[in-house]
Coordinates of C-alpha atoms in Angstrom, one line a residue:
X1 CA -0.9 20.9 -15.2
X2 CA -0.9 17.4 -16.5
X3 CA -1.8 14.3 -14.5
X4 CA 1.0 12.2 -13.4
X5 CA 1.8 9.6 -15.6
X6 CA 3.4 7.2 -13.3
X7 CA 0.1 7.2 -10.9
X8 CA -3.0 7.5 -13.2
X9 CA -1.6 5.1 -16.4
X10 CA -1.7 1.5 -16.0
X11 CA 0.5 -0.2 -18.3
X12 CA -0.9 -2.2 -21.1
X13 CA -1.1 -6.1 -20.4
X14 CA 1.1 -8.4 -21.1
X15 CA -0.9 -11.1 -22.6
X16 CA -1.6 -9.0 -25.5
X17 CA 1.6 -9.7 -27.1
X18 CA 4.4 -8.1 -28.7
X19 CA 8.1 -8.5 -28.0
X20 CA 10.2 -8.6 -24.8
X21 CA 13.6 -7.6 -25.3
X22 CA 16.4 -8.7 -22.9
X23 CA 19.9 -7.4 -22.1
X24 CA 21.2 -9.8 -19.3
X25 CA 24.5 -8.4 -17.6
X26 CA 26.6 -11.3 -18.2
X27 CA 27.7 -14.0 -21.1
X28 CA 26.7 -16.5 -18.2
X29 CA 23.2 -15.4 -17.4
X30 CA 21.9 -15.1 -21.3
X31 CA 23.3 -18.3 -21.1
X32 CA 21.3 -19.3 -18.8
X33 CA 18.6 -17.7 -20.0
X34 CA 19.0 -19.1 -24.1
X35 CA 18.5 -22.4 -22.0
X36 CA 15.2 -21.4 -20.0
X37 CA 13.4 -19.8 -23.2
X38 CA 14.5 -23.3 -25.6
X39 CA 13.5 -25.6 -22.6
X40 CA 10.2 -23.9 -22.3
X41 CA 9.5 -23.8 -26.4
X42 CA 9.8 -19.8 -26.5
X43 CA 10.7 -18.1 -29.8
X44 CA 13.4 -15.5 -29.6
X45 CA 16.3 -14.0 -31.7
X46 CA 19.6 -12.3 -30.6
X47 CA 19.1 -9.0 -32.8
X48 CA 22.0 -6.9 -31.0
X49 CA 25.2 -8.4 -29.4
X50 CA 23.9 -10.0 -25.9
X51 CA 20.5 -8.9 -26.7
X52 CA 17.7 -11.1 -27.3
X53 CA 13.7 -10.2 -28.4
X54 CA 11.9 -12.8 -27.1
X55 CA 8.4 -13.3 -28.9
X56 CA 5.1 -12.8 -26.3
X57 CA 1.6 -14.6 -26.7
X58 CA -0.9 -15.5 -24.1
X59 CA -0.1 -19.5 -24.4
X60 CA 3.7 -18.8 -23.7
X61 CA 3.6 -16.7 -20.8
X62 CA 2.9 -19.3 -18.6
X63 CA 5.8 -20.8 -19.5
X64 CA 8.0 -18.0 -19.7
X65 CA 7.3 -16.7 -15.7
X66 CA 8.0 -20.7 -14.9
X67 CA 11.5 -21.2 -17.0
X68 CA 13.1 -17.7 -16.4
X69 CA 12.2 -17.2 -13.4
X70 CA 13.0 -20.9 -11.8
X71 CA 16.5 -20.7 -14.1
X72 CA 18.0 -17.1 -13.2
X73 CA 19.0 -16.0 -9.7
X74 CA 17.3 -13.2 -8.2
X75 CA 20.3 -11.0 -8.6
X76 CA 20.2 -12.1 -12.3
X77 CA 16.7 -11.1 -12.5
X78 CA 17.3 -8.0 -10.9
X79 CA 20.2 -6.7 -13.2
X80 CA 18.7 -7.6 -16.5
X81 CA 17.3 -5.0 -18.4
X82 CA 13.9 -5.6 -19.9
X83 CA 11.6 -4.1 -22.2
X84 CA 8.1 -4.8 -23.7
X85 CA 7.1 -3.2 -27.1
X86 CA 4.0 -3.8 -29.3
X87 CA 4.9 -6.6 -32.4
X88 CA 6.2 -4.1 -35.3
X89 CA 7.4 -1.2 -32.7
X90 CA 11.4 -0.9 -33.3
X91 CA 12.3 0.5 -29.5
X92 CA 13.5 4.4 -30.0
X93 CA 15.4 6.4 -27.1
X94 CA 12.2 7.4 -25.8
X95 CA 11.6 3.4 -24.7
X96 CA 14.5 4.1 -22.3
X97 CA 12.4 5.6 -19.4
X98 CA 10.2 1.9 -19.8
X99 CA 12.7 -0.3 -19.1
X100 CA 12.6 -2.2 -16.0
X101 CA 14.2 -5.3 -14.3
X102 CA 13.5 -8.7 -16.4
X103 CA 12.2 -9.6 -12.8
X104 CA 9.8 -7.1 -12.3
X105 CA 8.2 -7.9 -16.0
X106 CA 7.9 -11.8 -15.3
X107 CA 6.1 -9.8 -12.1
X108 CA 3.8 -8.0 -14.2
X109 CA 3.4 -11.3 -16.0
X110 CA 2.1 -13.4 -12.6
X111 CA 0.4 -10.1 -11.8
X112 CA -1.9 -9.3 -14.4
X113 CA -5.0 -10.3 -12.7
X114 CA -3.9 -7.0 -10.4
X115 CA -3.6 -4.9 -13.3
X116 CA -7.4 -6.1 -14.3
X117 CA -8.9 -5.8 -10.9
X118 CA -7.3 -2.0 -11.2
X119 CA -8.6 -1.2 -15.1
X120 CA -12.2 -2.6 -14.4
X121 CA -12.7 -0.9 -10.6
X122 CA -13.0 -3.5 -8.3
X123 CA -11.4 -1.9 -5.8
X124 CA -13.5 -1.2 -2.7
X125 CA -13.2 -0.5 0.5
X126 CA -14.1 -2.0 3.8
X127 CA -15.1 0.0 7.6
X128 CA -13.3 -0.6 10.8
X129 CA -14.5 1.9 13.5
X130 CA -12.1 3.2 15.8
X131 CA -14.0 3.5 19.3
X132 CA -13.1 6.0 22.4
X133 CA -11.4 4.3 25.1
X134 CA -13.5 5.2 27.9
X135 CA -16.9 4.6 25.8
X136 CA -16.6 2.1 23.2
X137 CA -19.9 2.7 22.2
X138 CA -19.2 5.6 20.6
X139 CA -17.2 5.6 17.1
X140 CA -14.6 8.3 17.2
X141 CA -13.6 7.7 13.4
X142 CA -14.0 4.7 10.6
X143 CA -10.9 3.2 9.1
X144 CA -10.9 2.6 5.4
X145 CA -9.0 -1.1 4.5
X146 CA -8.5 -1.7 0.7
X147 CA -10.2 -5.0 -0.4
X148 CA -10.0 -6.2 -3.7
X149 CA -13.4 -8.2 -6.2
X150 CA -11.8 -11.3 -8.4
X151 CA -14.4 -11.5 -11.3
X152 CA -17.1 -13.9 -9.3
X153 CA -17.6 -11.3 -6.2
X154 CA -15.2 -13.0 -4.1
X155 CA -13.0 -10.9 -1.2
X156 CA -9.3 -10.3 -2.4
X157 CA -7.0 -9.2 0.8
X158 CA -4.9 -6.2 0.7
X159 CA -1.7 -8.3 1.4
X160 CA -2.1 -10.0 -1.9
X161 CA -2.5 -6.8 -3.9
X162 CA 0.4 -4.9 -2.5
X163 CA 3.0 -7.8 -2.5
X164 CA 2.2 -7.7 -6.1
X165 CA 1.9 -4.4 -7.1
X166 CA 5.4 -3.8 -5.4
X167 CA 7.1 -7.0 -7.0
X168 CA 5.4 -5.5 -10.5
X169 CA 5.9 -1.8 -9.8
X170 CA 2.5 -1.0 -9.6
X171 CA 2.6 0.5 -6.1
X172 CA 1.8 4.1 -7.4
X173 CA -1.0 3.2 -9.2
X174 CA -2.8 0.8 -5.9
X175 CA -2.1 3.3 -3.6
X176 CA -3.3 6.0 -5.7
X177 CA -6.8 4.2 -6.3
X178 CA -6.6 2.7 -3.0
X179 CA -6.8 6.0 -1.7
X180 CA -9.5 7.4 -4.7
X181 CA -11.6 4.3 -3.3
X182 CA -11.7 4.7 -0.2
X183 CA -12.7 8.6 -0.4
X184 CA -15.9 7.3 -2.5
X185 CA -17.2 5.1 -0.2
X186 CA -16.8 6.8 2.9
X187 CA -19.1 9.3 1.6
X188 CA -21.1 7.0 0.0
X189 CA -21.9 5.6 3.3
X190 CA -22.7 9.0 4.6
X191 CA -20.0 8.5 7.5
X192 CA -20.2 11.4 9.7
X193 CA -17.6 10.6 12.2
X194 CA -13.4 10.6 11.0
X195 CA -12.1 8.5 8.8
X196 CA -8.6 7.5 8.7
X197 CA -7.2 6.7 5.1
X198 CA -3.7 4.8 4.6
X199 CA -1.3 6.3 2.0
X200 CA 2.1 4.5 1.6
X201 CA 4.7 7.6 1.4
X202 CA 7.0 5.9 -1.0
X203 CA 4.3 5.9 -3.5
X204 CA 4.4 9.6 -3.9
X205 CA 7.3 11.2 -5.9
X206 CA 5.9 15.2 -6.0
X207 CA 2.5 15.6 -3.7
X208 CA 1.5 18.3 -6.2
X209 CA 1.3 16.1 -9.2
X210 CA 0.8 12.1 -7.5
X211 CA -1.9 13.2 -5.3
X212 CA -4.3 15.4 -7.4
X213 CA -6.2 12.4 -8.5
X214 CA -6.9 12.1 -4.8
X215 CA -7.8 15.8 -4.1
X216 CA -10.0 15.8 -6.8
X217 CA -12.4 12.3 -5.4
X218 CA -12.0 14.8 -2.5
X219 CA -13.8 17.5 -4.2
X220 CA -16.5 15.3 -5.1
X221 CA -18.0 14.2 -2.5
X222 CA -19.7 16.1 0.9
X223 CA -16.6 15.2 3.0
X224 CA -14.9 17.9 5.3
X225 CA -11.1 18.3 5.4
X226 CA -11.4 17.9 9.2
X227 CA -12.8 14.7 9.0
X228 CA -10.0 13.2 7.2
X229 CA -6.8 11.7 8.7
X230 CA -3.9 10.2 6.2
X231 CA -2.5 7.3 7.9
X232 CA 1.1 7.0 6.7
X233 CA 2.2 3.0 6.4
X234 CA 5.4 1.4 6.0
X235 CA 6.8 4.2 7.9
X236 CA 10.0 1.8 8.7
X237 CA 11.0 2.2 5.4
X238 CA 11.0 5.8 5.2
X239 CA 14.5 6.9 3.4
X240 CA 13.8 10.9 2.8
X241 CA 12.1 12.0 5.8
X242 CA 12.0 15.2 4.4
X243 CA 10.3 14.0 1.3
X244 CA 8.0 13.2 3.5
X245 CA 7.5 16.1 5.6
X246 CA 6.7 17.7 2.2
X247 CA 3.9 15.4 1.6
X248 CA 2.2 15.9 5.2
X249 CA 2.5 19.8 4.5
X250 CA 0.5 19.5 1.8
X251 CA -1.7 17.4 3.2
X252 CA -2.1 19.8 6.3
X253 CA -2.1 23.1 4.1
X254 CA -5.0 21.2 2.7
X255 CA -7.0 21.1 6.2
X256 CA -6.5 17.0 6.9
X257 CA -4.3 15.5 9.8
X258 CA -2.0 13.1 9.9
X259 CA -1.7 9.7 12.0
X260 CA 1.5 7.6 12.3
X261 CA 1.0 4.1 11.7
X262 CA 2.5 1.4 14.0
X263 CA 4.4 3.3 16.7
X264 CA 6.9 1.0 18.9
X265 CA 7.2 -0.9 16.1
X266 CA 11.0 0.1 15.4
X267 CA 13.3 2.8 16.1
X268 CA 12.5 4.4 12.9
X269 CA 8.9 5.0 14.1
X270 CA 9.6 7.0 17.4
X271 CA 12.2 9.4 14.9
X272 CA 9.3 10.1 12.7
X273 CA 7.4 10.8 15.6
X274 CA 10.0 13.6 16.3
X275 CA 10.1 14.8 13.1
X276 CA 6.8 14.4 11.7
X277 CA 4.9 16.0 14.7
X278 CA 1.0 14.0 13.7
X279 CA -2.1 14.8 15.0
X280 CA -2.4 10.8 16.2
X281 CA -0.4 7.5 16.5
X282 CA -1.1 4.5 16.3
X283 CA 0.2 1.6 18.7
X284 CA 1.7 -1.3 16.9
X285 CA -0.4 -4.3 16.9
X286 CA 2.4 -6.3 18.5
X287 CA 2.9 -4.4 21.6
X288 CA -1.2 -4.8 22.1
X289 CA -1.0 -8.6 21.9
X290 CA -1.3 -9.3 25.7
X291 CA -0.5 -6.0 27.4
X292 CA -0.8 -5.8 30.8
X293 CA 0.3 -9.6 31.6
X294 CA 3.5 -10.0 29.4
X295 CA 5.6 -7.8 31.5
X296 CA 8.3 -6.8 28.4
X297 CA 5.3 -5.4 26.8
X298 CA 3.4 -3.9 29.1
X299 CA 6.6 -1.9 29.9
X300 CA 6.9 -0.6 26.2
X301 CA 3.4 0.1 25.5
X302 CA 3.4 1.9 29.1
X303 CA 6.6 4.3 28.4
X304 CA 5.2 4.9 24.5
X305 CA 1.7 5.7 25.8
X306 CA 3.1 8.0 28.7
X307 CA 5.3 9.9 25.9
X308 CA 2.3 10.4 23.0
X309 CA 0.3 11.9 26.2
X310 CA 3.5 14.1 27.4
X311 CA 4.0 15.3 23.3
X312 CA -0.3 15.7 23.4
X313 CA -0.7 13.5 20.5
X314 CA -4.0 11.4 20.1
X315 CA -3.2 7.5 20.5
X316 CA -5.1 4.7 19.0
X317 CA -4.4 1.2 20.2
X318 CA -5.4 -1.2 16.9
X319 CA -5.6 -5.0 17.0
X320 CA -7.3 -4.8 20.3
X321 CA -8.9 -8.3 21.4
X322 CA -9.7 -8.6 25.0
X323 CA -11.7 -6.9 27.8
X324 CA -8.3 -7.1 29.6
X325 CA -6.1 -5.4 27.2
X326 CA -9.0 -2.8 26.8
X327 CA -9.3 -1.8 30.5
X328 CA -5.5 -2.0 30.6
X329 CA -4.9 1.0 27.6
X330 CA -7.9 3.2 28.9
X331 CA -6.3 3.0 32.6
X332 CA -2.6 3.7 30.6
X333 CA -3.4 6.5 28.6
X334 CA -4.9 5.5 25.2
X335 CA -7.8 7.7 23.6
X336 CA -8.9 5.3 21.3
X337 CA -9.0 1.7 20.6
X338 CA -9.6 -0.4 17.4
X339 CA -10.0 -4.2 17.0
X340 CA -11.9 -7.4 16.8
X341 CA -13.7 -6.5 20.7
X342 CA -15.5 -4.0 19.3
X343 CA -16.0 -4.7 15.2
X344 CA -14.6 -6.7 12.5
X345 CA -14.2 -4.5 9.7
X346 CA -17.5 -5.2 7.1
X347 CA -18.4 -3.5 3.9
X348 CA -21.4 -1.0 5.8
X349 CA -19.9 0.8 8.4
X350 CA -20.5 -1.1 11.6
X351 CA -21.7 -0.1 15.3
X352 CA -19.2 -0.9 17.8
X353 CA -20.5 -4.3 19.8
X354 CA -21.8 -2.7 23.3
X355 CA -19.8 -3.9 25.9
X356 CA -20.0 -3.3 30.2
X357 CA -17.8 -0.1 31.3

């Protein structure tokens, strides 16, 4: 069975030329956009009625992300079809499945240090242990949190990679090595305890095909399937639950468990509790901030821990900061507790700082 294509190919860069071929919706917007490409000093041609091949180099990119994409609307960006081929390629039928939004090329075009970081493995990963709530001096489980390496060593943050690889439709392909990376260096480390590993459900079109690059790093390595839990993020934005159920059975038929990420976060996230059934939640950040003396919160975090308990599902509290709002989700309920109290997350898998119980 072939790999899939969408998750382990990482499409060629930009910079290295070739022509970008644009079909805007509307008389108005290639307007607009004939304007944009002659202010900026761009070569281009209209060689079909309303389309126009627009000439690529690494001097006028620069100039092409700034003029487009300050001149059209987002809408305009958005409904204009695009299309990069190599200099001398005429575009066949087959190009067709290529073609994205003109937006999400001038994207790939601000993005392309992603794209790098991604080709040359500077990816890695960085440990966050996840402590039991009445003894926070032992480590329950590690979490794995993506970092990016820019070219001198320095630390790149997750939220820069994701915003983006979602704004250049190169989500598959970071969650998919986000995922691979993480799975190395966990066993790298020798981590004996869990580790939870984030996966971003709408980044998986057919489990069978866009997760075998991560059941093989699997294979490699020492690590048990009961060690492992898949942390599902961005679970607000869940469209096909059942999509998703299908992904989380094959995880599970697999031997891993599942955790729900930020629970109490929105109304979506207590109906994926229903349906999804995981092994562990997670309690939103938010609702942690200052539980047990802001009385709004301490009421939701209290009702939510009182139903994970009553369903027999494993909570971990995460962004925890203060002795108070510690000794407040051990006396409420929560198994485990993750934040700043106990570790910053570090590149070596840290001990938990010992603390008075």
């Amino acid at each position: 069975m072939s790999p899939c294509a969408r998750c382990e190919t990482l499409p060629a860069p930009v910079s290295e030329g070739g022509l970008l071929y644009v079909a805007p919706p509307l008389a108005h917007t290639q307007a607009s956009l004939r304007r944009a490409l002659m202010r900026g000093g761009i070569s281009f041609e209209e060689v079909s009625d309303g389309i126009l091949a627009v000439e690529l180099d690494p001097e006028t990119l620069p100039r092409l992300s700034v003029e487009v994409g300050g001149s059209l609307s987002e809408t305009e960006l958005d409904d204009s079809r695009a299309l990069v081929v190599e200099e001398g390629v005429d575009p066949s039928i087959r190009e067709l499945a290529r073609m994205q939004s003109l937006g999400m090329v001038l994207a790939a075009v601000r993005g392309e240090w992603l794209v790098e970081m991604m080709r040359e493995g500077r990816l890695t990963s960085h440990f966050q242990p996840i402590v039991e709530a009445g003894n926070p001096d032992s480590v329950f489980a590690y979490e794995c949190l993506l970092r990016g390496l820019d070219p001198d060593g320095g630390l790149v943050g997750p939220a820069d990679m994701f915003e983006v690889a979602e704004e250049a439709g190169l989500l598959f392909n970071l969650d998919r090595d986000a995922r691979a990376t993480a799975i190395r260096r966990a066993a790298e480390h020798g981590i004996e305890s869990n580790i939870f590993i984030n996966f971003n459900p709408t980044s998986i079109y057919d489990p069978v095909y866009c997760l075998r690059s991560t059941m093989k790093a699997f294979t490699e390595t020492d690590l048990q399937p009961e060690q492992v839990v898949f942390e599902i993020t961005e679970g607000r934005r869940v469209k096909d639950p059942r999509h998703l159920i299908n992904i989380i059975d094959y995880y599970r038929d697999a031997g891993f468990r599942i955790a729900l990420d930020d629970l109490g976060a929105g109304y979506s996230s207590l109906n994926l509790l229903s349906q999804l059934k995981p092994d562990f939640v997670k309690l939103d950040i938010e609702l942690v901030r200052d539980v047990g003396t802001d009385p709004y919160k301490t009421q939701v975090a209290a009702k939510i821990l009182e139903l994970a308990n009553g369903l027999g599902v494993g909570v971990v509290a995460e962004g925890v900061e203060t002795e108070g709002e510690w000794r407040w989700l051990h006396d409420h309920g929560a198994d485990y507790l993750q934040g700043y109290l106990f570790a910053r997350p570090a590149s070596s898998p840290p001990l938990p700082t010992r603390l008075d119980t």
